[in-house]
Amino acid sequence: MESEKVHVVLFPYMSKGHMIPMLQLARLLLSHSFARDISVTVFTTPLNRPFFADSLSGTKATIIALPFPKNVPEIPPGVECTDRLPAISSLHVPFTRATESMQPDFERELASLPRVSFMVSDGFLWWTLESALKLGFPRLVFLGMNCASPCILDSVFENQLLSKVKSETEAVAVPEFPWIKVRKCDFVEDMSDAKAATDPGFKLIIDQVTSMSKSQGIIFNTFDDLEPVFIDFYKRNRELKPWTLGPLCLAKNSLEDEGAETVKSVWMKWLDEKRDKGCNVLYVAFGSQAEISREKLEEIALGLEESKVNFLWVLKGNEIGKGFEERVGERGMVVRDEWVDQRKILEHESVRGFLSHCGWNSLMESICAEVPILAFPVAAEQPLNAMLAVEELRVAERVVAASDGVVRRGEVAEKVKELMEGEKGKELRRNVEAYSKMAKKALEEGVGSSWKNLDNLINEFCNNGT
Ligand SMILES: O=c1ccn([C@@H]2O[C@H](COP(=O)(O)OP(=O)(O)O[C@H]3O[C@H](CO)[C@@H](O)[C@H](O)[C@H]3O)[C@@H](O)[C@H]2O)c(=O)[nH]1
């Protein structure tokens, strides 16, 4: 067998929403037709290693665990992933800043590895660019996002679109995409308000953006037919070259392909029962770390109860009001603080709708599984993802919050019923089925746009890539 020629280093940020698509990228690289000539080394920390080993089982990827910095003020010991942080919104900055002290260990390990062809590292890990420059290989950035969100976000920041707007709901057109209107309430405070140059969160963003702009390209978890307007815009107006390689969730999972028999979880058995009785189920989940206030959660619960639909709700670190489960009985199942296989749930025949916080991975998985979405954005760039899914792709309907920012139970119930039983739901389902077909086509060997882009990327960054 020929010696391996292409060596790719991957370094995801320590957050499930970022690790998962990067691990899928590892799988995609290793299943590409160049695979025989590709080796992949993935970096993480000791406590994240088991998750990586599990996700990459059956592949020849190498995992290197670097010690996570100790004694970081505010970060409890033993926390190496953001989903274990007690309050992600306030601790994201010190947690991310602390990763910089991994740089010497990272560079020591890199120096001992076979020649690296290129590295893909998370945009949050700004300091990895310096390591790549020192060791003399290109760095591509990955954020796990689509292309539309950074295009719109850049415009909101650069033009200070929302800084003079008083009302939370006043709609302002985005100059580069005038048919898109943004509102203050669609952004968490950090994202719309101008910040002092000394603000630690602002300083972190500046470091990340600066490092990104000096990198050799950016990978988006999207495909050309999904958001052509934004991808073309990015190509024409940004120096950073975009590579659209998604949907990464379609990367082959060798264990699944071998049809490995796994023990069925209680929720999968519950879904089987619903399917056997001919019942449709709404899947409800808010990502790996969403923080939702008790009041908002209570309204969601009461809305689900009022809707009378069957639902499977995966809850993280939150409690819902007493008596809820008894009242909904057989109709609903609540899974608390367990890691579920969300892709499998979405692919289950009984699942016909997804009430989602609109994390980009969730939306891609839902589109690929042909499941229409009820968008309930919570934080980060999720409102922009929701906008893309509702207004551009028309695969989602969106809940509307009352003037106090809370989505009331009546609104939840009405939109859930419309999604699961109404005409609107049928229309969204037709659209999502069409995008799902395009998604699969994008990764088709030899002909798909994302497949070809990956091929070109390997050729561009590896002299011996052919
Ligand atoms: O029990 C669980 C919980 C989650 N997931 C998976 O975890 C990922 C969650 O990712 P995502 O839906 O994107 O949500 P977040 O975890 O909230 O992701 C963060 O990262 C995303 C990518 O950058 C952003 O789009 C989001 O706004 C940000 O909150 C998905 O692949 C899910 O399938 C599971 O498989 N099982």
Short mmCIF file of C-alpha atoms and ligand atoms in Angstrom, two decimals:
data_model
loop_
_atom_site.label_atom_id
_atom_site.label_comp_id
_atom_site.label_asym_id
_atom_site.label_seq_id
_atom_site.Cartn_x
_atom_site.Cartn_y
_atom_site.Cartn_z
CA MET A 1 0.00 0.00 0.00
CA GLU A 2 1.19 3.50 -0.85
CA SER A 3 2.40 5.65 2.02
CA GLU A 4 -0.07 8.27 3.26
CA LYS A 5 0.38 11.62 1.62
CA VAL A 6 -2.23 13.94 3.03
CA HIS A 7 -2.30 14.70 6.74
CA VAL A 8 -5.13 16.83 8.09
CA VAL A 9 -5.21 18.19 11.64
CA LEU A 10 -8.61 19.06 13.13
CA PHE A 11 -9.14 21.04 16.32
CA PRO A 12 -12.77 21.71 17.32
CA TYR A 13 -13.89 24.05 20.11
CA MET A 14 -14.98 22.25 23.28
CA SER A 15 -18.71 22.51 22.78
CA LYS A 16 -20.91 19.71 21.43
CA GLY A 17 -22.43 21.92 18.72
CA HIS A 18 -18.90 22.58 17.40
CA MET A 19 -17.32 19.17 18.04
CA ILE A 20 -20.04 17.17 16.30
CA PRO A 21 -19.76 18.74 12.83
CA MET A 22 -15.93 18.70 13.02
CA LEU A 23 -16.00 14.98 13.86
CA GLN A 24 -18.35 14.52 10.92
CA LEU A 25 -15.79 16.36 8.77
CA ALA A 26 -13.17 13.85 9.97
CA ARG A 27 -15.45 11.03 8.82
CA LEU A 28 -16.09 12.74 5.50
CA LEU A 29 -12.35 13.12 4.84
CA LEU A 30 -11.74 9.50 5.73
CA SER A 31 -14.54 8.25 3.49
CA HIS A 32 -13.55 10.37 0.50
CA SER A 33 -12.14 8.61 -2.52
CA PHE A 34 -8.71 9.95 -1.54
CA ALA A 35 -9.19 8.30 1.87
CA ARG A 36 -6.51 5.70 1.37
CA ASP A 37 -3.99 8.53 1.16
CA ILE A 38 -5.40 10.65 3.98
CA SER A 39 -4.62 10.57 7.66
CA VAL A 40 -6.50 12.66 10.19
CA THR A 41 -5.35 13.77 13.64
CA VAL A 42 -7.98 15.31 15.92
CA PHE A 43 -7.10 17.38 18.99
CA THR A 44 -9.18 17.70 22.13
CA THR A 45 -8.86 17.43 25.93
CA PRO A 46 -8.89 14.32 28.19
CA LEU A 47 -12.51 14.59 29.36
CA ASN A 48 -13.77 15.01 25.79
CA ARG A 49 -11.74 12.09 24.51
CA PRO A 50 -14.36 9.36 25.10
CA PHE A 51 -16.93 11.31 23.07
CA PHE A 52 -14.40 11.65 20.24
CA ALA A 53 -13.39 7.98 20.43
CA ASP A 54 -17.03 6.98 20.24
CA SER A 55 -17.80 9.27 17.31
CA LEU A 56 -14.71 8.16 15.38
CA SER A 57 -14.92 4.45 16.16
CA GLY A 58 -14.19 2.27 13.17
CA THR A 59 -12.03 4.97 11.52
CA LYS A 60 -8.26 5.30 11.46
CA ALA A 61 -8.34 8.85 12.92
CA THR A 62 -5.81 9.58 15.68
CA ILE A 63 -7.03 11.47 18.74
CA ILE A 64 -4.63 13.55 20.83
CA ALA A 65 -5.85 14.86 24.20
CA LEU A 66 -4.08 17.98 25.49
CA PRO A 67 -4.48 18.84 29.19
CA PHE A 68 -7.17 21.48 29.76
CA PRO A 69 -5.86 24.49 31.73
CA LYS A 70 -6.21 24.09 35.50
CA ASN A 71 -7.28 26.63 38.11
CA VAL A 72 -9.05 28.98 35.74
CA PRO A 73 -10.96 31.51 37.85
CA GLU A 74 -14.75 31.01 37.49
CA ILE A 75 -14.44 27.67 35.66
CA PRO A 76 -15.27 24.75 37.99
CA PRO A 77 -12.65 21.97 38.01
CA GLY A 78 -13.49 19.06 35.72
CA VAL A 79 -15.32 21.22 33.16
CA GLU A 80 -13.78 20.83 29.71
CA CYS A 81 -16.90 21.28 27.56
CA THR A 82 -19.32 24.22 27.53
CA ASP A 83 -22.35 22.01 28.12
CA ARG A 84 -20.97 21.37 31.63
CA LEU A 85 -20.65 25.07 32.44
CA PRO A 86 -23.18 26.20 35.04
CA ALA A 87 -23.98 29.37 33.06
CA ILE A 88 -22.76 29.38 29.48
CA SER A 89 -23.74 32.98 28.73
CA SER A 90 -21.54 34.45 31.47
CA LEU A 91 -18.72 31.87 31.45
CA HIS A 92 -18.19 31.48 27.69
CA VAL A 93 -15.55 34.24 27.62
CA PRO A 94 -13.28 33.03 30.49
CA PHE A 95 -13.66 29.42 29.30
CA THR A 96 -12.65 30.29 25.73
CA ARG A 97 -9.86 32.66 26.82
CA ALA A 98 -8.38 29.87 29.00
CA THR A 99 -7.87 27.59 25.98
CA GLU A 100 -4.96 29.80 24.91
CA SER A 101 -2.74 28.22 27.58
CA MET A 102 -2.97 24.94 25.62
CA GLN A 103 -0.85 26.48 22.87
CA PRO A 104 2.63 25.25 24.05
CA ASP A 105 1.38 21.65 24.43
CA PHE A 106 -0.39 21.88 21.08
CA GLU A 107 2.77 23.03 19.31
CA ARG A 108 4.90 20.38 21.01
CA GLU A 109 2.54 17.69 19.74
CA LEU A 110 2.35 19.18 16.25
CA ALA A 111 6.13 19.21 15.99
CA SER A 112 6.23 15.47 16.66
CA LEU A 113 3.62 14.59 14.00
CA PRO A 114 4.19 13.67 10.36
CA ARG A 115 4.15 16.71 8.04
CA VAL A 116 0.77 18.44 8.26
CA SER A 117 -0.88 19.33 4.91
CA PHE A 118 -3.44 21.67 6.42
CA MET A 119 -5.34 22.29 9.65
CA VAL A 120 -9.01 23.01 10.20
CA SER A 121 -9.49 24.64 13.58
CA ASP A 122 -12.46 26.27 15.20
CA GLY A 123 -12.84 30.03 14.74
CA PHE A 124 -13.22 30.31 18.53
CA LEU A 125 -9.64 28.93 18.97
CA TRP A 126 -8.01 32.05 17.47
CA TRP A 127 -4.54 31.21 18.81
CA THR A 128 -4.23 28.07 16.65
CA LEU A 129 -3.43 30.31 13.64
CA GLU A 130 -0.14 31.30 15.29
CA SER A 131 0.72 27.62 15.78
CA ALA A 132 0.04 26.88 12.11
CA LEU A 133 2.19 29.82 11.01
CA LYS A 134 5.06 28.73 13.30
CA LEU A 135 4.96 25.19 12.00
CA GLY A 136 4.45 26.25 8.41
CA PHE A 137 1.10 24.85 7.26
CA PRO A 138 -2.20 26.47 6.22
CA ARG A 139 -5.09 26.95 8.63
CA LEU A 140 -8.72 26.89 7.57
CA VAL A 141 -11.41 28.18 9.92
CA PHE A 142 -14.56 26.33 10.91
CA LEU A 143 -17.47 27.69 12.95
CA GLY A 144 -20.05 25.00 12.31
CA MET A 145 -22.33 27.63 10.79
CA ASN A 146 -24.10 28.31 7.54
CA CYS A 147 -23.01 31.13 5.24
CA ALA A 148 -26.04 33.44 5.60
CA SER A 149 -25.58 34.14 9.31
CA PRO A 150 -22.06 35.64 9.14
CA CYS A 151 -23.08 37.67 6.04
CA ILE A 152 -26.03 39.21 7.90
CA LEU A 153 -24.14 39.55 11.19
CA ASP A 154 -21.25 41.37 9.49
CA SER A 155 -23.68 43.85 8.00
CA VAL A 156 -25.45 44.45 11.32
CA PHE A 157 -22.09 45.13 13.01
CA GLU A 158 -20.41 47.12 10.25
CA ASN A 159 -23.40 49.35 9.58
CA GLN A 160 -24.42 49.51 13.26
CA LEU A 161 -27.91 48.77 11.93
CA LEU A 162 -29.58 48.36 15.28
CA SER A 163 -27.68 50.84 17.42
CA LYS A 164 -30.15 53.71 16.90
CA VAL A 165 -33.27 51.57 16.95
CA LYS A 166 -35.34 52.11 20.09
CA SER A 167 -38.06 49.53 19.76
CA GLU A 168 -37.26 45.83 20.04
CA THR A 169 -39.52 44.98 17.11
CA GLU A 170 -38.77 47.73 14.55
CA ALA A 171 -37.66 46.00 11.34
CA VAL A 172 -34.53 47.33 9.61
CA ALA A 173 -33.54 46.21 6.09
CA VAL A 174 -30.05 44.74 5.65
CA PRO A 175 -28.43 46.93 2.93
CA GLU A 176 -26.77 44.03 1.08
CA PHE A 177 -29.92 41.86 1.23
CA PRO A 178 -32.76 44.44 1.36
CA TRP A 179 -35.53 41.83 1.44
CA ILE A 180 -34.18 40.67 4.82
CA LYS A 181 -35.30 42.67 7.83
CA VAL A 182 -33.64 42.39 11.22
CA ARG A 183 -35.06 43.41 14.61
CA LYS A 184 -33.33 44.10 17.90
CA CYS A 185 -35.28 41.32 19.62
CA ASP A 186 -33.71 38.83 17.19
CA PHE A 187 -30.28 39.40 18.67
CA VAL A 188 -28.90 38.69 22.07
CA GLU A 189 -27.65 41.97 23.54
CA ASP A 190 -23.99 41.20 22.80
CA MET A 191 -24.65 40.91 19.11
CA SER A 192 -26.45 44.15 18.38
CA ASP A 193 -25.03 46.69 20.84
CA ALA A 194 -21.74 48.50 20.35
CA LYS A 195 -19.29 47.45 23.08
CA ALA A 196 -16.41 49.27 24.77
CA ALA A 197 -13.02 48.25 23.37
CA THR A 198 -12.06 47.02 26.86
CA ASP A 199 -15.04 44.63 27.18
CA PRO A 200 -13.58 41.08 27.54
CA GLY A 201 -16.24 39.59 25.24
CA PHE A 202 -15.60 42.24 22.59
CA LYS A 203 -11.81 41.74 22.86
CA LEU A 204 -12.26 38.00 22.38
CA ILE A 205 -14.38 38.53 19.26
CA ILE A 206 -11.76 40.91 17.84
CA ASP A 207 -9.00 38.32 18.41
CA GLN A 208 -11.12 35.64 16.75
CA VAL A 209 -12.13 37.78 13.77
CA THR A 210 -8.54 39.00 13.24
CA SER A 211 -7.19 35.46 13.30
CA MET A 212 -9.96 34.33 10.96
CA SER A 213 -9.17 37.02 8.41
CA LYS A 214 -5.50 35.95 8.30
CA SER A 215 -6.40 32.31 7.69
CA GLN A 216 -6.40 30.58 4.32
CA GLY A 217 -10.10 29.81 4.02
CA ILE A 218 -13.32 29.05 5.84
CA ILE A 219 -15.40 25.88 5.79
CA PHE A 220 -19.20 26.16 5.96
CA ASN A 221 -21.48 23.30 6.94
CA THR A 222 -23.85 23.99 4.05
CA PHE A 223 -24.24 23.17 0.36
CA ASP A 224 -24.42 25.35 -2.73
CA ASP A 225 -28.12 24.80 -3.53
CA LEU A 226 -29.22 25.66 0.01
CA GLU A 227 -28.15 29.29 0.16
CA PRO A 228 -26.71 30.28 -3.26
CA VAL A 229 -27.28 34.03 -2.79
CA PHE A 230 -25.22 34.16 0.42
CA ILE A 231 -22.50 31.84 -0.82
CA ASP A 232 -22.08 33.95 -4.00
CA PHE A 233 -22.05 37.11 -1.90
CA TYR A 234 -19.35 35.68 0.37
CA LYS A 235 -17.23 34.63 -2.62
CA ARG A 236 -17.50 38.05 -4.24
CA ASN A 237 -17.10 40.23 -1.16
CA ARG A 238 -14.81 38.48 1.31
CA GLU A 239 -11.10 37.82 1.07
CA LEU A 240 -11.44 34.57 2.96
CA LYS A 241 -12.20 31.78 0.51
CA PRO A 242 -15.36 29.84 1.45
CA TRP A 243 -15.58 26.06 1.08
CA THR A 244 -19.07 24.57 1.29
CA LEU A 245 -18.72 20.92 2.26
CA GLY A 246 -22.04 20.04 3.89
CA PRO A 247 -24.32 18.75 5.08
CA LEU A 248 -21.65 17.19 7.28
CA CYS A 249 -24.27 15.17 9.17
CA LEU A 250 -24.53 12.99 6.05
CA ALA A 251 -20.92 11.82 6.40
CA LYS A 252 -20.95 8.06 6.54
CA ASN A 253 -20.96 6.51 9.96
CA SER A 254 -19.26 3.18 9.45
CA LEU A 255 -20.96 1.52 12.44
CA GLU A 256 -24.41 2.50 11.17
CA ASP A 257 -23.49 1.29 7.70
CA GLU A 258 -22.51 -2.07 9.07
CA GLY A 259 -25.95 -2.19 10.67
CA ALA A 260 -24.42 -2.70 14.12
CA GLU A 261 -27.13 -3.88 16.55
CA THR A 262 -27.33 -1.53 19.50
CA VAL A 263 -29.58 -1.76 22.53
CA LYS A 264 -32.69 0.33 21.91
CA SER A 265 -33.28 3.23 24.30
CA VAL A 266 -36.65 3.69 26.01
CA TRP A 267 -37.41 6.71 23.83
CA MET A 268 -36.73 4.82 20.60
CA LYS A 269 -39.02 2.03 21.82
CA TRP A 270 -41.64 4.66 22.67
CA LEU A 271 -41.33 6.07 19.13
CA ASP A 272 -41.73 2.54 17.71
CA GLU A 273 -44.97 2.14 19.69
CA LYS A 274 -46.29 5.45 18.36
CA ARG A 275 -45.41 4.40 14.80
CA ASP A 276 -47.16 1.05 15.26
CA LYS A 277 -50.30 2.87 16.40
CA GLY A 278 -50.11 5.20 13.41
CA CYS A 279 -49.43 8.31 15.57
CA ASN A 280 -47.30 11.25 14.47
CA VAL A 281 -44.81 12.69 16.96
CA LEU A 282 -43.36 16.17 17.45
CA TYR A 283 -39.71 16.09 18.55
CA VAL A 284 -38.82 18.94 20.96
CA ALA A 285 -35.19 19.82 21.72
CA PHE A 286 -33.14 22.95 22.30
CA GLY A 287 -29.61 21.78 21.56
CA SER A 288 -26.76 20.67 23.76
CA GLN A 289 -26.76 23.63 26.12
CA ALA A 290 -29.69 25.99 25.68
CA GLU A 291 -30.49 28.00 28.75
CA ILE A 292 -34.19 28.74 28.82
CA SER A 293 -35.84 30.57 31.70
CA ARG A 294 -38.30 28.70 33.88
CA GLU A 295 -41.11 30.96 32.75
CA LYS A 296 -40.46 30.34 29.05
CA LEU A 297 -40.17 26.61 29.64
CA GLU A 298 -43.44 26.54 31.52
CA GLU A 299 -45.23 28.20 28.60
CA ILE A 300 -43.75 25.66 26.17
CA ALA A 301 -44.94 22.82 28.41
CA LEU A 302 -48.45 24.24 28.69
CA GLY A 303 -48.56 24.89 24.95
CA LEU A 304 -47.61 21.28 24.21
CA GLU A 305 -50.28 20.13 26.63
CA GLU A 306 -52.90 22.34 24.97
CA SER A 307 -51.91 21.23 21.44
CA LYS A 308 -52.91 17.60 22.16
CA VAL A 309 -50.16 16.31 19.83
CA ASN A 310 -47.80 13.43 20.70
CA PHE A 311 -44.35 14.71 21.59
CA LEU A 312 -40.87 13.56 22.64
CA TRP A 313 -39.08 16.31 24.62
CA VAL A 314 -35.35 16.12 25.34
CA LEU A 315 -34.63 18.50 28.23
CA LYS A 316 -31.18 19.65 29.39
CA GLY A 317 -30.68 20.87 32.96
CA ASN A 318 -34.15 22.34 33.33
CA GLU A 319 -37.21 21.48 35.38
CA ILE A 320 -40.80 21.83 34.27
CA GLY A 321 -43.82 22.45 36.47
CA LYS A 322 -45.30 19.75 38.68
CA GLY A 323 -47.90 17.39 37.32
CA PHE A 324 -47.11 18.07 33.65
CA GLU A 325 -46.12 14.52 32.76
CA GLU A 326 -49.06 13.01 34.65
CA ARG A 327 -51.46 15.31 32.82
CA VAL A 328 -50.12 14.56 29.30
CA GLY A 329 -49.78 10.85 30.12
CA GLU A 330 -49.16 8.51 27.16
CA ARG A 331 -49.17 11.44 24.76
CA GLY A 332 -45.79 12.79 25.77
CA MET A 333 -42.38 11.51 26.79
CA VAL A 334 -39.81 13.69 28.55
CA VAL A 335 -36.14 12.63 28.48
CA ARG A 336 -34.07 14.48 31.11
CA ASP A 337 -30.32 15.14 30.95
CA GLU A 338 -29.57 12.16 28.75
CA TRP A 339 -27.57 12.20 25.54
CA VAL A 340 -29.88 10.98 22.79
CA ASP A 341 -29.03 10.12 19.20
CA GLN A 342 -30.87 13.08 17.72
CA ARG A 343 -30.21 12.10 14.12
CA LYS A 344 -31.81 8.70 14.71
CA ILE A 345 -34.82 10.32 16.40
CA LEU A 346 -35.32 12.71 13.49
CA GLU A 347 -35.07 9.82 11.04
CA HIS A 348 -37.70 7.78 12.89
CA GLU A 349 -40.85 7.24 10.76
CA SER A 350 -43.15 8.61 13.47
CA VAL A 351 -41.34 11.97 13.82
CA ARG A 352 -43.18 14.49 11.63
CA GLY A 353 -42.17 17.82 13.16
CA PHE A 354 -39.34 19.40 15.17
CA LEU A 355 -39.76 22.20 17.71
CA SER A 356 -36.17 23.44 17.66
CA HIS A 357 -33.94 26.23 19.01
CA CYS A 358 -32.44 26.38 15.50
CA GLY A 359 -28.84 25.48 16.27
CA TRP A 360 -27.40 24.98 12.81
CA ASN A 361 -26.64 21.28 13.32
CA SER A 362 -30.23 20.64 14.36
CA LEU A 363 -31.58 22.43 11.31
CA MET A 364 -29.30 20.52 8.92
CA GLU A 365 -30.25 17.22 10.55
CA SER A 366 -33.94 18.07 10.31
CA ILE A 367 -33.69 19.06 6.66
CA CYS A 368 -31.78 15.88 5.81
CA ALA A 369 -34.39 13.79 7.65
CA GLU A 370 -37.27 15.55 5.80
CA VAL A 371 -38.76 16.89 9.04
CA PRO A 372 -40.36 20.40 8.94
CA ILE A 373 -39.46 22.73 11.78
CA LEU A 374 -41.17 25.01 14.27
CA ALA A 375 -38.48 27.61 14.93
CA PHE A 376 -37.99 28.74 18.53
CA PRO A 377 -34.60 30.52 18.49
CA VAL A 378 -33.01 31.09 21.89
CA ALA A 379 -29.48 32.50 21.61
CA ALA A 380 -26.35 33.05 19.50
CA GLU A 381 -27.00 33.15 15.73
CA GLN A 382 -30.15 31.00 16.07
CA PRO A 383 -32.59 33.83 15.12
CA LEU A 384 -30.68 34.23 11.83
CA ASN A 385 -30.81 30.48 11.21
CA ALA A 386 -34.54 30.66 11.87
CA MET A 387 -34.85 33.51 9.38
CA LEU A 388 -33.09 31.42 6.73
CA ALA A 389 -35.28 28.38 7.42
CA VAL A 390 -38.56 30.35 7.55
CA GLU A 391 -38.17 33.09 4.96
CA GLU A 392 -35.65 31.79 2.44
CA LEU A 393 -36.04 28.00 2.47
CA ARG A 394 -39.66 27.86 3.70
CA VAL A 395 -39.04 24.66 5.63
CA ALA A 396 -40.05 26.20 8.96
CA GLU A 397 -42.74 28.22 10.71
CA ARG A 398 -41.73 30.48 13.60
CA VAL A 399 -43.28 31.14 16.99
CA VAL A 400 -43.91 34.80 17.78
CA ALA A 401 -43.10 36.16 21.23
CA ALA A 402 -45.42 38.51 23.13
CA SER A 403 -44.20 42.06 23.86
CA ASP A 404 -42.40 40.87 27.02
CA GLY A 405 -40.28 38.45 24.94
CA VAL A 406 -42.08 35.33 26.19
CA VAL A 407 -43.74 32.96 23.72
CA ARG A 408 -47.15 32.22 25.26
CA ARG A 409 -48.73 28.78 25.54
CA GLY A 410 -51.55 29.67 23.10
CA GLU A 411 -49.00 30.60 20.42
CA VAL A 412 -47.05 27.37 21.00
CA ALA A 413 -50.22 25.26 20.82
CA GLU A 414 -51.53 26.94 17.67
CA LYS A 415 -48.25 26.74 15.73
CA VAL A 416 -47.61 23.15 16.84
CA LYS A 417 -51.06 22.09 15.58
CA GLU A 418 -50.51 23.93 12.31
CA LEU A 419 -47.14 22.21 11.82
CA MET A 420 -48.38 18.73 12.65
CA GLU A 421 -51.90 18.82 11.21
CA GLY A 422 -52.46 21.98 9.15
CA GLU A 423 -52.04 23.02 5.52
CA LYS A 424 -48.95 25.05 6.42
CA GLY A 425 -47.31 21.90 7.79
CA LYS A 426 -47.98 20.10 4.51
CA GLU A 427 -46.42 22.90 2.50
CA LEU A 428 -43.33 22.96 4.72
CA ARG A 429 -43.02 19.19 4.42
CA ARG A 430 -43.03 19.37 0.62
CA ASN A 431 -40.27 21.99 0.72
CA VAL A 432 -38.15 20.13 3.24
CA GLU A 433 -38.38 16.96 1.15
CA ALA A 434 -37.04 18.85 -1.86
CA TYR A 435 -34.10 20.28 0.13
CA SER A 436 -33.37 16.87 1.61
CA LYS A 437 -32.95 15.45 -1.89
CA MET A 438 -30.62 18.31 -2.82
CA ALA A 439 -28.65 17.74 0.39
CA LYS A 440 -28.05 14.09 -0.46
CA LYS A 441 -27.10 15.00 -4.00
CA ALA A 442 -24.53 17.52 -2.76
CA LEU A 443 -22.46 14.73 -1.24
CA GLU A 444 -22.88 12.21 -4.05
CA GLU A 445 -19.52 10.77 -4.98
CA GLY A 446 -17.94 12.33 -8.04
CA VAL A 447 -20.85 14.63 -8.94
CA GLY A 448 -22.17 16.42 -5.82
CA SER A 449 -21.15 20.06 -5.28
CA SER A 450 -19.85 19.47 -1.74
CA TRP A 451 -18.04 16.30 -2.81
CA LYS A 452 -16.32 18.22 -5.61
CA ASN A 453 -15.49 21.12 -3.25
CA LEU A 454 -13.80 18.71 -0.85
CA ASP A 455 -11.89 17.23 -3.75
CA ASN A 456 -10.73 20.69 -4.83
CA LEU A 457 -9.81 21.64 -1.29
CA ILE A 458 -7.61 18.58 -0.90
CA ASN A 459 -5.97 19.32 -4.25
CA GLU A 460 -5.44 22.97 -3.41
CA PHE A 461 -3.80 22.39 -0.04
CA CYS A 462 -1.91 19.18 -0.70
CA ASN A 463 0.76 19.10 -3.36
CA ASN A 464 0.50 15.34 -3.45
CA GLY A 465 -3.26 15.30 -3.34
CA THR A 466 -3.82 13.66 -6.69
O1 LIG B 1 -28.95 14.82 23.48
C1 LIG B 1 -28.46 15.32 22.46
C2 LIG B 1 -28.31 16.72 22.30
C3 LIG B 1 -27.77 17.19 21.14
N1 LIG B 1 -27.36 16.33 20.17
C4 LIG B 1 -26.68 16.83 18.97
O2 LIG B 1 -25.93 17.97 19.35
C5 LIG B 1 -25.87 18.89 18.29
C6 LIG B 1 -26.37 20.21 18.79
O3 LIG B 1 -26.01 21.20 17.87
P1 LIG B 1 -26.95 22.43 17.51
O4 LIG B 1 -28.27 21.97 17.13
O5 LIG B 1 -26.23 23.25 16.48
O6 LIG B 1 -27.15 23.21 18.86
P2 LIG B 1 -26.11 23.81 19.96
O7 LIG B 1 -25.55 22.72 20.75
O8 LIG B 1 -26.87 24.84 20.69
O9 LIG B 1 -24.99 24.50 19.02
C7 LIG B 1 -24.15 25.63 19.13
O10 LIG B 1 -23.34 25.55 17.95
C8 LIG B 1 -24.04 25.65 16.70
C9 LIG B 1 -23.01 25.51 15.58
O11 LIG B 1 -22.09 26.55 15.61
C10 LIG B 1 -24.79 26.97 16.62
O12 LIG B 1 -25.56 27.02 15.42
C11 LIG B 1 -25.70 27.12 17.83
O13 LIG B 1 -26.35 28.39 17.80
C12 LIG B 1 -24.89 26.97 19.10
O14 LIG B 1 -25.73 27.10 20.26
C13 LIG B 1 -26.73 18.31 17.16
O15 LIG B 1 -25.89 17.64 16.26
C14 LIG B 1 -27.61 17.30 17.87
O16 LIG B 1 -28.00 16.22 17.05
C15 LIG B 1 -27.53 14.98 20.31
O17 LIG B 1 -27.21 14.18 19.41
N2 LIG B 1 -28.07 14.52 21.46
#
